Coordinates of C-alpha atoms in Angstrom, one line a residue:
X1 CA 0.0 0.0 0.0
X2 CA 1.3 3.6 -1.0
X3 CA 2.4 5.1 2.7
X4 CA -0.4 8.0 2.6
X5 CA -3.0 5.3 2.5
X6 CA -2.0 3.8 5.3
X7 CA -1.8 7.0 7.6
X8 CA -4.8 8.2 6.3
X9 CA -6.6 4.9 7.4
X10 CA -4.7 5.0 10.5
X11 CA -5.8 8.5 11.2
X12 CA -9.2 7.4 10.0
X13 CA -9.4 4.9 12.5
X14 CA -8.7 7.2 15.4
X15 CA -10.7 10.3 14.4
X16 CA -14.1 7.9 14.5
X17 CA -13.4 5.1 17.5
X18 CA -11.8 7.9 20.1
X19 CA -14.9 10.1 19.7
X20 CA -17.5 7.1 19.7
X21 CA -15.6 5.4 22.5
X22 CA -16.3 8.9 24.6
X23 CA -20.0 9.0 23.7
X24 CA -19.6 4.9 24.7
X25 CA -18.6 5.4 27.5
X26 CA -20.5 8.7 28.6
X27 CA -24.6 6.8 27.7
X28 CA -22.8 3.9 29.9
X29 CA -22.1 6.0 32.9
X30 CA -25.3 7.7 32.5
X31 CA -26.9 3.9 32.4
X32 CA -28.8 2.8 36.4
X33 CA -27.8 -0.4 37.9
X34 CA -29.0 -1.2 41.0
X35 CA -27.9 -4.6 42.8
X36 CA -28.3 -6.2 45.7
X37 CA -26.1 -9.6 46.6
X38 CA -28.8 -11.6 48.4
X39 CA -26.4 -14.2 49.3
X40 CA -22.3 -15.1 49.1
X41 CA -20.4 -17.4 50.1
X42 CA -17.0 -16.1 47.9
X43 CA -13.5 -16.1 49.9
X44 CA -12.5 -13.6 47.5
X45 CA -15.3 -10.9 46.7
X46 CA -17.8 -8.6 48.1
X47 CA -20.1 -10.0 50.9
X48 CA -23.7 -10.5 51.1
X49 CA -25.9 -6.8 51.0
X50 CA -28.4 -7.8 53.3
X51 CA -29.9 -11.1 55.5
X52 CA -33.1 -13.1 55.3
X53 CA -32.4 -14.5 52.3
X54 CA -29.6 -17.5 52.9
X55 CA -30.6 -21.3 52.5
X56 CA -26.8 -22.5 52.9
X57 CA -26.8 -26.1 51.5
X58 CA -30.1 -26.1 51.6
X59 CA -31.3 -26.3 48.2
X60 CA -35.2 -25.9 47.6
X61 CA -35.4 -24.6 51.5
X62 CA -38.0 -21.7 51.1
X63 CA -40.1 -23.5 48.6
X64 CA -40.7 -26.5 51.0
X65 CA -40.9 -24.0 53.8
X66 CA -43.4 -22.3 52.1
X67 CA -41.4 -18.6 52.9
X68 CA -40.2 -15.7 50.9
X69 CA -37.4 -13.1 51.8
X70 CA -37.7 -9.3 50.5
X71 CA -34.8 -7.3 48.6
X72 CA -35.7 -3.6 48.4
X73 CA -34.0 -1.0 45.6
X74 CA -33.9 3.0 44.9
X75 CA -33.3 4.6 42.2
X76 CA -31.2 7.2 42.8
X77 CA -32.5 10.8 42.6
X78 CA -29.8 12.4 40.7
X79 CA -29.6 10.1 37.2
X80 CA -33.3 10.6 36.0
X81 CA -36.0 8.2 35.5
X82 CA -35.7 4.9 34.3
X83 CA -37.0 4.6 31.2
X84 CA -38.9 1.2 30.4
X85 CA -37.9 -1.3 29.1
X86 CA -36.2 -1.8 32.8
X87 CA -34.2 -4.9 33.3
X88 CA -34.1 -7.5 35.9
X89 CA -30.9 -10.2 35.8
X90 CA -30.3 -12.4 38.4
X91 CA -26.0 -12.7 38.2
X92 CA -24.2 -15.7 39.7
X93 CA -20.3 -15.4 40.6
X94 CA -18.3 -18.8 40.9
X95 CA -20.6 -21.2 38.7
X96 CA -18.7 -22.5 36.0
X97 CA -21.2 -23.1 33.0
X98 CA -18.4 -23.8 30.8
X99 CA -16.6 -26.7 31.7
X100 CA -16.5 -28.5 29.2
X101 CA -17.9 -31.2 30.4
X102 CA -21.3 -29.4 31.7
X103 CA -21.9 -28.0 28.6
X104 CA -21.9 -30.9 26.7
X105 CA -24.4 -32.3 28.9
X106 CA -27.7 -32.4 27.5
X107 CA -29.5 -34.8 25.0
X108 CA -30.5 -31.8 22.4
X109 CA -33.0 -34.8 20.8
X110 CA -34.7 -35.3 24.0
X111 CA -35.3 -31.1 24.1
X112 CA -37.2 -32.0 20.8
X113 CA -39.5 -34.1 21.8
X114 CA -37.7 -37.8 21.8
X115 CA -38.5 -39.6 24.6
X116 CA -36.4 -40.8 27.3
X117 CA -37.0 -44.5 26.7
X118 CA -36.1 -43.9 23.2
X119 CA -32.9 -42.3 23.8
X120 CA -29.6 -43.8 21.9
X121 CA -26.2 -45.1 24.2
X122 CA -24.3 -41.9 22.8
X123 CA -26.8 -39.3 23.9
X124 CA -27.1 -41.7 27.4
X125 CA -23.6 -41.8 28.2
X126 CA -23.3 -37.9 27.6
X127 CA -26.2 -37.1 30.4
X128 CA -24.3 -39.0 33.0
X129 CA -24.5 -39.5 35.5
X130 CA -28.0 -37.6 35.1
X131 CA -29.6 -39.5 33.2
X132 CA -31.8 -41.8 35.4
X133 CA -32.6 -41.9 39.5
X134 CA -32.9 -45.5 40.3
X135 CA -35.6 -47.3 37.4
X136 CA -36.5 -43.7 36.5
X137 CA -35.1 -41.5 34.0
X138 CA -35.0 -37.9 33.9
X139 CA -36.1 -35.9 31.4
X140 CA -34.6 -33.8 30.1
X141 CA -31.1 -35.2 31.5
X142 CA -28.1 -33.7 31.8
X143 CA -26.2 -31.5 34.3
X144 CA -27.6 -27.7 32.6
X145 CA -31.0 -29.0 32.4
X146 CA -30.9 -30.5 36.2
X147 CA -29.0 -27.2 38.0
X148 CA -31.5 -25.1 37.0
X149 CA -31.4 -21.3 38.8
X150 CA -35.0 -22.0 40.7
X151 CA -35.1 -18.8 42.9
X152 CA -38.4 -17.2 42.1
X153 CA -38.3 -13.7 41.8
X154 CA -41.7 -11.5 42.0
X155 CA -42.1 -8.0 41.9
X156 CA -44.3 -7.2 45.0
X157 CA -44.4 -3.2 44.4
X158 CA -43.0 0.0 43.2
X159 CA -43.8 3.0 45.1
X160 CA -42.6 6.3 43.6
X161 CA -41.4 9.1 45.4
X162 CA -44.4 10.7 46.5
X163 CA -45.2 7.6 48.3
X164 CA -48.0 6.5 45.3
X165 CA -48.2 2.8 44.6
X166 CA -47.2 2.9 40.7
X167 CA -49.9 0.7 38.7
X168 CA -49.7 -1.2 35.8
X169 CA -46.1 -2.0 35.9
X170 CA -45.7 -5.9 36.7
X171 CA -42.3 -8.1 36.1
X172 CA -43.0 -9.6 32.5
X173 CA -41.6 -13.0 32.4
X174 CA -42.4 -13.7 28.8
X175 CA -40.2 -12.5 25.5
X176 CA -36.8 -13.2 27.8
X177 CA -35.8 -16.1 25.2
X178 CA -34.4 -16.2 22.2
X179 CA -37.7 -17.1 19.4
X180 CA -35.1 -18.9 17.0
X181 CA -35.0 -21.3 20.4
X182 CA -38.5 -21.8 20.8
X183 CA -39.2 -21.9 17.5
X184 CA -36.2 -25.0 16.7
X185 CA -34.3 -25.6 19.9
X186 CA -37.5 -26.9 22.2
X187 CA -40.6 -28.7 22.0
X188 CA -42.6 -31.0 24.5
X189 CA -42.0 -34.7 24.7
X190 CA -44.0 -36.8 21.8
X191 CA -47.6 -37.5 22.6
X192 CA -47.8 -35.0 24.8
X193 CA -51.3 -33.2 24.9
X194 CA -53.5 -30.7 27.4
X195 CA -56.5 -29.2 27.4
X196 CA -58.1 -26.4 28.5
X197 CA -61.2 -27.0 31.1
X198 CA -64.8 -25.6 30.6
X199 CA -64.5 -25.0 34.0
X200 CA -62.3 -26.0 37.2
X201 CA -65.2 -28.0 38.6
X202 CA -65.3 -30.3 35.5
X203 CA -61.8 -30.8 34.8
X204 CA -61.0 -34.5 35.7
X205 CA -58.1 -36.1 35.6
X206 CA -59.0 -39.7 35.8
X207 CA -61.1 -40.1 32.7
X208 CA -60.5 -43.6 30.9
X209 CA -61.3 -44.4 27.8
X210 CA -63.3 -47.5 26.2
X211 CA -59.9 -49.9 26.7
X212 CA -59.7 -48.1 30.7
X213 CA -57.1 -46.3 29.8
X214 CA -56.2 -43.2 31.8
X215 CA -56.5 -40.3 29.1
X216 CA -54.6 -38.4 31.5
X217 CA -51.8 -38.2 33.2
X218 CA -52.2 -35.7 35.9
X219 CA -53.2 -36.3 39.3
X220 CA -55.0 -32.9 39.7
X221 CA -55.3 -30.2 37.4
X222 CA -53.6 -27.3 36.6
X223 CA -54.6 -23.6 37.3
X224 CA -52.6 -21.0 36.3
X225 CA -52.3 -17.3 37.3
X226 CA -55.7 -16.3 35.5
X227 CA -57.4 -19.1 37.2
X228 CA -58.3 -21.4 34.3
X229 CA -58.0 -25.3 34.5
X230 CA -55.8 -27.6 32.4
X231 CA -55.3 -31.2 32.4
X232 CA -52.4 -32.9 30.6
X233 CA -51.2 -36.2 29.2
X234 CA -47.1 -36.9 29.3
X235 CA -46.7 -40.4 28.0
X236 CA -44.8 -42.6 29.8
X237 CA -45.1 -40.6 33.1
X238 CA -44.9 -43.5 35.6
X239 CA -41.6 -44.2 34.6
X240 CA -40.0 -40.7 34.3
X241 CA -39.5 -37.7 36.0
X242 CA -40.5 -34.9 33.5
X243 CA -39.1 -31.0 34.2
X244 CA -42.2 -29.7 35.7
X245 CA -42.0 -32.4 38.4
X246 CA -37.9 -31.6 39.2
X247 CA -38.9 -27.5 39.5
X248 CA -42.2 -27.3 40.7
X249 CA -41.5 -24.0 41.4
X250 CA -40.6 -22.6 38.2
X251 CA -41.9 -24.6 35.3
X252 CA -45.8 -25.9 35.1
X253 CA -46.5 -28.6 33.7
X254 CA -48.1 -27.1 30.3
X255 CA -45.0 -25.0 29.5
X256 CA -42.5 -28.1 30.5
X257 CA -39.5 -27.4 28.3
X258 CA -40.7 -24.6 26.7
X259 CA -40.7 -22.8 29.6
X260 CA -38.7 -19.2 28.8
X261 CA -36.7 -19.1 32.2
X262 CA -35.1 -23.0 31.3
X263 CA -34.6 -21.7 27.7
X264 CA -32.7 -18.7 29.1
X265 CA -30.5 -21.1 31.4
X266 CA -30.1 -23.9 28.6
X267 CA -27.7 -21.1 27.2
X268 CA -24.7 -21.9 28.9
X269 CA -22.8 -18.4 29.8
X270 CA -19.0 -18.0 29.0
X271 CA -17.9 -17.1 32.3
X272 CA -17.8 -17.8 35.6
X273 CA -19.3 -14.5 36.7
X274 CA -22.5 -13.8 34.5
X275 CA -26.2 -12.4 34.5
X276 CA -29.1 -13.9 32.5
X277 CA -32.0 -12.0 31.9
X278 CA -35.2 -12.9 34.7
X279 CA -38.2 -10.3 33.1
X280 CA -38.6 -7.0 32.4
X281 CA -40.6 -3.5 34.1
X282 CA -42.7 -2.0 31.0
X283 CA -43.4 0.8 32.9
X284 CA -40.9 4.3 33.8
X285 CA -40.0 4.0 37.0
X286 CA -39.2 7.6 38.6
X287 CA -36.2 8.8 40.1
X288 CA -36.1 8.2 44.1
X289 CA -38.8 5.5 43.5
X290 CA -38.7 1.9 45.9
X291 CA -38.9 -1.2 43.7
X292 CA -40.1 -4.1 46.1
X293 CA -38.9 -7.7 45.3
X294 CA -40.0 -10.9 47.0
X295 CA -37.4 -13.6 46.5
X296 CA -38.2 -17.7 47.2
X297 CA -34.5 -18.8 47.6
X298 CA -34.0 -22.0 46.5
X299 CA -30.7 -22.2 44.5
X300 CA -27.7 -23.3 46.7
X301 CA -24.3 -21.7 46.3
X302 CA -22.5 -22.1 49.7
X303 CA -21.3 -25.7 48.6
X304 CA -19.7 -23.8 45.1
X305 CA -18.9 -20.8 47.1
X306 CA -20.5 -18.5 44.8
X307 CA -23.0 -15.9 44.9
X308 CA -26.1 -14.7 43.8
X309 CA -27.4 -11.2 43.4
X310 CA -30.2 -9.1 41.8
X311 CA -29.6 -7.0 39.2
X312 CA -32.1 -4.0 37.9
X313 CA -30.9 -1.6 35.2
X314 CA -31.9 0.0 32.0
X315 CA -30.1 -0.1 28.5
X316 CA -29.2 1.6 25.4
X317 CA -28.0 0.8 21.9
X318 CA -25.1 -1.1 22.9
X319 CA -26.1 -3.2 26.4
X320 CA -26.4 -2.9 29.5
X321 CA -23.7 -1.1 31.7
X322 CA -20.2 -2.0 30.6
X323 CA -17.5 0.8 30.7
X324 CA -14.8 -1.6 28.9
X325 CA -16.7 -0.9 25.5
X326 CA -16.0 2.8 25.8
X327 CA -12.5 2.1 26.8
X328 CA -11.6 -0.7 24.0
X329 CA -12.6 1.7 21.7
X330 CA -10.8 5.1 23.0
X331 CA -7.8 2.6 23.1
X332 CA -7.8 0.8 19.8
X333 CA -8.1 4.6 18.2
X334 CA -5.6 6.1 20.3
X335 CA -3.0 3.2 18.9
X336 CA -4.0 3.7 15.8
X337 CA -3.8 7.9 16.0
X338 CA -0.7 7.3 17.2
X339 CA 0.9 5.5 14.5
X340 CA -1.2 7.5 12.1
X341 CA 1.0 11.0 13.4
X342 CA 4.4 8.4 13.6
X343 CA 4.3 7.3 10.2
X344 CA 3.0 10.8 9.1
X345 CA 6.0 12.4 10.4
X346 CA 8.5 9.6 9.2
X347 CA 7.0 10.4 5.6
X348 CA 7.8 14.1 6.2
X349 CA 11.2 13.9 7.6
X350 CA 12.5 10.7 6.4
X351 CA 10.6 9.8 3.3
X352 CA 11.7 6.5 1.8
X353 CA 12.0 6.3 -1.9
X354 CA 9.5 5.0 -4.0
X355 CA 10.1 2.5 -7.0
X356 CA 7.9 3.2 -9.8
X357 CA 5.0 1.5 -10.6
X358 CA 5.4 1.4 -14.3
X359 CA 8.1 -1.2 -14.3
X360 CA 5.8 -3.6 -11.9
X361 CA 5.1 -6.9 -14.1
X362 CA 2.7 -9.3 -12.1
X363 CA 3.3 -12.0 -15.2
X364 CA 5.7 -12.0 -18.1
X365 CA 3.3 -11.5 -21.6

């Protein structure tokens, strides 16, 4: 390349990422986080924020206790409203989804539908040792499907800073997933079925049919947050223990796999310190407001000596909160201003001759 080229790329180069990398890193700083570590067990990081909410190695503790803990937030009155949509992560520190071992545990044709007593050796032996309990398998198997995070999270209120309940602004669990997953990653296990019920008092669960076969599989039926009544068929249920039975407390037995919390989770995160995305606030929540979060703890981290905290923030165009982005790109044009204005001035002072271009031959004719 002829040298002016070069330095004019160079100089290029820093012109645009030095000024972008300040606007990065100005809409980052600008950006509310608010956090609270509900639990740690780390010997080397910060402590737990508050109390109330530790189970020890006590996993499922609050669920079978039927008990809650609360974790309060305030948005700080000197950064502005935040404007919707507003973010909740849980963020674990010390769990290592990417061994490589964990993430290669999972039977990816079993998330599809296959069922368990259908499964081949290969995709057997790569569940283990998850792959049955006793004469009954799991389903799906694997270490990522069976460690799921099962705290339950629930936005209880947010009241603004004139002491008004804000209404209409619930903790939207749905559109948290990627839809290329749902749409080609997950589906129920074959033969699966439910149905929706006229009514609560009419939906049985132990209807046979003209062979006295159960029709169903449930023992009771399901009733969701609205109130309505499903019952549901998952084939070979006496002899396998289907997701919805593992995490009572997170996935219902309609969703099963399908369920946008496990789809979040199924993607295994890069690092050992990482946030996945819980639900999301539609709503502006005003400066100086409380946000009010009740918390059934039930995922155990003193045995990995992690922790786990509660993340609320707001984004823009590039993420979440992340000052590094801003900085990688002041730096990488600084680098490149800098050998823009070296090779500039070694082309001024101490030019180096040029051959001429006429005499290149790229093939004899």
């Amino acid at each position: 390349l002829d040298p002016k080229w070069v330095i004019t790329c160079y100089l290029m180069i820093g012109i645009i990422f030095i000024p972008t990398g300040i606007v990065i890193r100005k809409k980052s700083k600008n950006l509310i986080e608010l956090k609270t570590i509900y639990e740690s067990h780390l010997k080397k990081g910060p402590p737990s924020d508050m109390t109330g909410c530790e189970i020890g190695e006590n996993p499922n503790k609050m669920y079978l206790d039927g008990d809650t803990c609360q974790i309060q937030m305030q948005v700080p009155f000197d950064k502005g409203d935040m404007q919707p949509p507003v973010l909740v992560h849980y963020e674990l520190d010390n769990f290592f989804q990417n061994y490589r071992k964990y993430i290669t545990s999972y039977d990816q044709y079993q998330l599809l539908g296959r069922l368990s007593q259908d499964q081949d050796q290969v995709s057997a032996d790569s569940c283990q040792p998850l792959t049955k309990i006793g004469d009954v398998y799991i389903n799906p198997c694997g270490l990522i499907a069976n460690t799921l995070f099962n705290d339950v999270i629930s936005l209880e209120s947010i009241v603004g800073p004139d002491g008004e309940v804000i209404q209409n602004a619930p903790l939207v669990e749905t559109g948290i997933a990627w839809e290329s997953d749902l749409q080609w990653k997950y589906k129920q296990p074959n033969g699966f079925r439910s149905e929706q019920c006229q009514s609560c008092d009419d939906c049985k669960c132990d209807e046979v049919n003209d062979q006295n076969e159960r029709l169903w599989s449930c023992k009771t039926p399901y009733i969701n947050d609205d109130g309505d009544c499903f019952r549901y068929y998952y084939p070979e249920d006496d002899t396998t223990q289907y997701l919805y039975e593992t995490y009572p407390m997170v996935i219902n037995p309609i969703e099963g796999v399908m369920n946008e919390h496990f789809v979040v989770w199924m993607r295994a995160a890069a690092l050992p310190h990482f946030r996945k995305l819980y639900g999301y606030i539609e709503q502006t929540v005003p400066a100086g407001s409380v946000l009010t979060f009740n918390v059934m703890a039930n995922f155990a981290v003193e045995r990995l000596q992690g922790s786990k905290a509660l993340v609320v923030s707001n984004s823009y165009i590039f993420g979440g909160k992340n000052h590094w982005l801003g900085t990688l790109f002041i730096t990488v044009g600084s680098i490149a201003a800098i050998l823009g204005v070296f090779f500039l001035l070694k082309d001024y002072y101490a030019p180096r001759r040029l051959g001429d271009k006429r005499y290149l031959k790229y093939k004899e004719e």
